[in-house]
PDB file of C-alpha atoms in Angstrom:
ATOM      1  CA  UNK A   1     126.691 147.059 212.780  1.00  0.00           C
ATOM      2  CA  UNK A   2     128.734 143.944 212.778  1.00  0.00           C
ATOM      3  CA  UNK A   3     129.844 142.077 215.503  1.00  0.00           C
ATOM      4  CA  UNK A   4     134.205 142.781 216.033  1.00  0.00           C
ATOM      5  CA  UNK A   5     134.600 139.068 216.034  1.00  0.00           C
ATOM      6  CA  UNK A   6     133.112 139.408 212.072  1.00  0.00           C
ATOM      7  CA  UNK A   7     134.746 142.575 211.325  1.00  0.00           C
ATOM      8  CA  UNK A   8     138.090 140.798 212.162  1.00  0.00           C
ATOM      9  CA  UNK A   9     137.284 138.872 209.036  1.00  0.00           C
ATOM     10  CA  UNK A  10     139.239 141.106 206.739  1.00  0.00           C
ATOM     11  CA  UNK A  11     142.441 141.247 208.566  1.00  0.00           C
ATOM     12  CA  UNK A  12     145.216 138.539 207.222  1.00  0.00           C
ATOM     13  CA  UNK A  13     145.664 135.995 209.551  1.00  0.00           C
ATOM     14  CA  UNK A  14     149.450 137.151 210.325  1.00  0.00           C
ATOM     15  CA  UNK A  15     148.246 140.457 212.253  1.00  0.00           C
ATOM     16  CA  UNK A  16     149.225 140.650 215.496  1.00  0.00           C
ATOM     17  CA  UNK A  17     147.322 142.788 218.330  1.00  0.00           C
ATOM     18  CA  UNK A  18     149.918 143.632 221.294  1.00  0.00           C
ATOM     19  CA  UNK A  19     148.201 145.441 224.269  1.00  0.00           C
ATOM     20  CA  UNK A  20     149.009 146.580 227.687  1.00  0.00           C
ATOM     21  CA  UNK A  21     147.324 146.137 231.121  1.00  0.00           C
ATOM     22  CA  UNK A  22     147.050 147.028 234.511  1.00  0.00           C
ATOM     23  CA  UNK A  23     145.194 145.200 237.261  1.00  0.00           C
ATOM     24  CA  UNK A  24     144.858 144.105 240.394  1.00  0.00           C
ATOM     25  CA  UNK A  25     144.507 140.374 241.504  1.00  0.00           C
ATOM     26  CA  UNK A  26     140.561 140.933 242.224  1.00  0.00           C
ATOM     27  CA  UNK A  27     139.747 142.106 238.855  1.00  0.00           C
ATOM     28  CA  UNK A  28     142.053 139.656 237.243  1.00  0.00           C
ATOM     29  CA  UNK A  29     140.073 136.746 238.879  1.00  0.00           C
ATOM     30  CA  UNK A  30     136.881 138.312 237.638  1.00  0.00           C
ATOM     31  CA  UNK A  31     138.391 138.038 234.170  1.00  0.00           C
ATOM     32  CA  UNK A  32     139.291 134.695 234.355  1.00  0.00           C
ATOM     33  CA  UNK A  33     136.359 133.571 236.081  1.00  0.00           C
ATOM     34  CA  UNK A  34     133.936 135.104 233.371  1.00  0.00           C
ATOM     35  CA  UNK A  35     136.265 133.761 230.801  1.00  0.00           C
ATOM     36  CA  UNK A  36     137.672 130.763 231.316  1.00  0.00           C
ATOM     37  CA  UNK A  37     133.852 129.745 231.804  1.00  0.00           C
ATOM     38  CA  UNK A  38     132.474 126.719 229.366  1.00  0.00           C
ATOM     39  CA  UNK A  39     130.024 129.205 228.041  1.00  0.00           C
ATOM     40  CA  UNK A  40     132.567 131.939 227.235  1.00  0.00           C
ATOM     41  CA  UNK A  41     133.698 132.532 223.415  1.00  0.00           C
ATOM     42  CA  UNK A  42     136.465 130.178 222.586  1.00  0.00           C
ATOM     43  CA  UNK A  43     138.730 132.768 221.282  1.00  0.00           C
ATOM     44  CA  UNK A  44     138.886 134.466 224.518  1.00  0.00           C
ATOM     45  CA  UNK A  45     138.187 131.221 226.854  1.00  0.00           C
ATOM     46  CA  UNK A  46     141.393 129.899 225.605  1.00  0.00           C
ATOM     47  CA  UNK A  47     143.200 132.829 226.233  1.00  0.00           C
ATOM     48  CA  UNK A  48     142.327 132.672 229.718  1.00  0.00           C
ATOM     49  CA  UNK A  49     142.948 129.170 230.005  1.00  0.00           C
ATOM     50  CA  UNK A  50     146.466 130.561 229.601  1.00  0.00           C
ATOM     51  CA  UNK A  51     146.391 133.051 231.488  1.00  0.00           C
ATOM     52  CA  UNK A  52     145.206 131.020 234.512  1.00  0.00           C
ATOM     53  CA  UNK A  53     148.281 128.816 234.014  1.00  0.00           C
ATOM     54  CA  UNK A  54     150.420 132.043 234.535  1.00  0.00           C
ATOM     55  CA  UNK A  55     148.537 133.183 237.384  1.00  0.00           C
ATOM     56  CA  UNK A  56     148.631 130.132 239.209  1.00  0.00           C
ATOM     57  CA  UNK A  57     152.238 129.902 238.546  1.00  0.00           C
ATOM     58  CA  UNK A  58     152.588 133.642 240.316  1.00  0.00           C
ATOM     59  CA  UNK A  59     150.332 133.412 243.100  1.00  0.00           C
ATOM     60  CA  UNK A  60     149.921 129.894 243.480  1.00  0.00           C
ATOM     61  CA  UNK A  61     147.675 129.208 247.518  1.00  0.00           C
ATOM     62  CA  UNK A  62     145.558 132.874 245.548  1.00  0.00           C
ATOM     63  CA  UNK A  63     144.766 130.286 242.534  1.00  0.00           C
ATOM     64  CA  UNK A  64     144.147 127.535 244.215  1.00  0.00           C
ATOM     65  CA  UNK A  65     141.502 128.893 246.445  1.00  0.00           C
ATOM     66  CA  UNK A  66     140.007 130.851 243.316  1.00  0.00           C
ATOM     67  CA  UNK A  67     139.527 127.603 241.919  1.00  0.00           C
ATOM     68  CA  UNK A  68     137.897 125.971 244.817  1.00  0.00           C
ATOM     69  CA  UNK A  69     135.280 129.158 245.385  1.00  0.00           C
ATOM     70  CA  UNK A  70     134.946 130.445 242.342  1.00  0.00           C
ATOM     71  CA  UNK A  71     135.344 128.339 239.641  1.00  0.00           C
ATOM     72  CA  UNK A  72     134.287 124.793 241.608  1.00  0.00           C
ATOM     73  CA  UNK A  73     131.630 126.473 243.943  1.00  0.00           C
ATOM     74  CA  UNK A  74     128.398 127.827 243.347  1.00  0.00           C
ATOM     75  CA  UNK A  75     126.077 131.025 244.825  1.00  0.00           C
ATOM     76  CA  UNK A  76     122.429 129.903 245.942  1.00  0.00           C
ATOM     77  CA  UNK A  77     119.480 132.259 246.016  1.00  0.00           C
ATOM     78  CA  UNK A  78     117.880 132.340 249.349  1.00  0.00           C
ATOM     79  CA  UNK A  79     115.772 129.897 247.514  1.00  0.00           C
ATOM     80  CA  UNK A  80     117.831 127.739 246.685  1.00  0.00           C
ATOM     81  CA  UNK A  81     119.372 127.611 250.429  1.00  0.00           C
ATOM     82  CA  UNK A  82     115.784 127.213 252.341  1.00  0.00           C
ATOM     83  CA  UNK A  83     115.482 124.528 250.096  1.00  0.00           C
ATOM     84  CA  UNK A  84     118.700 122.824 250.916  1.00  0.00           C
ATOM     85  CA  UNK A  85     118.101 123.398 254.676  1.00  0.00           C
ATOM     86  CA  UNK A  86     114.254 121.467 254.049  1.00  0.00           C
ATOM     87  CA  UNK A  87     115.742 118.763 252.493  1.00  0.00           C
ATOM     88  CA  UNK A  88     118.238 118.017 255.201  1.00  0.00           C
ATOM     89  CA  UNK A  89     115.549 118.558 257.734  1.00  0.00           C
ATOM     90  CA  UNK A  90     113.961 115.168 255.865  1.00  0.00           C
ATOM     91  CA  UNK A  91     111.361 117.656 253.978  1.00  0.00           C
ATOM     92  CA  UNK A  92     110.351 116.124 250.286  1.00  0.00           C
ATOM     93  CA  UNK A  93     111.316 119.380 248.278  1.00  0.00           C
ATOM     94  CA  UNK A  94     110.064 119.828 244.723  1.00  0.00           C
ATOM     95  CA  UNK A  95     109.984 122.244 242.230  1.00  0.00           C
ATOM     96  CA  UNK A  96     105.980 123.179 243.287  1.00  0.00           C
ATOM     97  CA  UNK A  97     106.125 123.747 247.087  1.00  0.00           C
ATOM     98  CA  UNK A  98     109.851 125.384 246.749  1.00  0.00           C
ATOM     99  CA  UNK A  99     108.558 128.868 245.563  1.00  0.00           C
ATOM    100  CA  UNK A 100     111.133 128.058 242.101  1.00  0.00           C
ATOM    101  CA  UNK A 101     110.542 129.109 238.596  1.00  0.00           C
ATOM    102  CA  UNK A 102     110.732 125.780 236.327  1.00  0.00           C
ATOM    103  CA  UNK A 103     114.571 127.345 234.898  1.00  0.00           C
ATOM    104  CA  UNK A 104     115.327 128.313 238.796  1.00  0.00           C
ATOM    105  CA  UNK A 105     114.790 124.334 240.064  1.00  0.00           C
ATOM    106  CA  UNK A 106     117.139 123.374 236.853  1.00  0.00           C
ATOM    107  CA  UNK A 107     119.656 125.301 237.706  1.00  0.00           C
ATOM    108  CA  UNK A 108     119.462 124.566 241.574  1.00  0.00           C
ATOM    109  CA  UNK A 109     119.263 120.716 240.445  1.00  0.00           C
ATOM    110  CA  UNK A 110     122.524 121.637 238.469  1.00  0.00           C
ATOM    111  CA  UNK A 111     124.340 122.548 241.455  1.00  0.00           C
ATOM    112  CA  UNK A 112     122.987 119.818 243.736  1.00  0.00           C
ATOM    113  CA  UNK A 113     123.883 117.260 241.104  1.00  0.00           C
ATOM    114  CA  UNK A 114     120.515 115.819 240.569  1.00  0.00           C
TER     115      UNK A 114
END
């Protein structure tokens, strides 16, 4: 097998794909948040980028707080959270006493910004 992006390959670059969809405004976030993620394909992440500029146009206070709990936020383990409540207790929190694999403290450091 060969991956569709590859098997594209043979098709001249003029070839249009037209398709049709229904959804509701849930699963359209979902798209767009899986999507229009950094780590998404480009093809497809700038397609969403689009599409996010038409959705925010149609449901514009819906976008805006997609974007501020979805795209800008971030989901802790309960981890991740006991840790944050230790550290603003004054607790010195590191990766050995906070129960975290060595890629779960990266990540959690992502989010905390350190």
């Amino acid at each position: 097998g060969l991956a569709r992006e590859l098997a594209r390959m043979n098709l001249p670059a003029n070839i249009y794909t037209q398709w049709y969809w229904k959804v509701d405004l849930h699963n359209l976030l979902h798209f767009l948040r899986l999507r229009a993620d950094s780590h998404a394909q480009y093809e497809i992440r700038v397609y969403a980028e689009e599409m996010c500029k038409i959705v925010s146009d149609w449901v514009p206070f819906a976008y805006s707080a997609f974007e501020d709990y979805r795209m800008g936020g971030a989901t802790l383990s309960s981890k991740a959270l006991s840790c944050i409540r230790r550290m603003l207790a004054g607790e010195t929190v590191t990766q050995e006493n906070s129960g975290m694999s060595k890629g779960e403290w990266r990540e959690f450091e992502a989010v905390i910004g350190k």
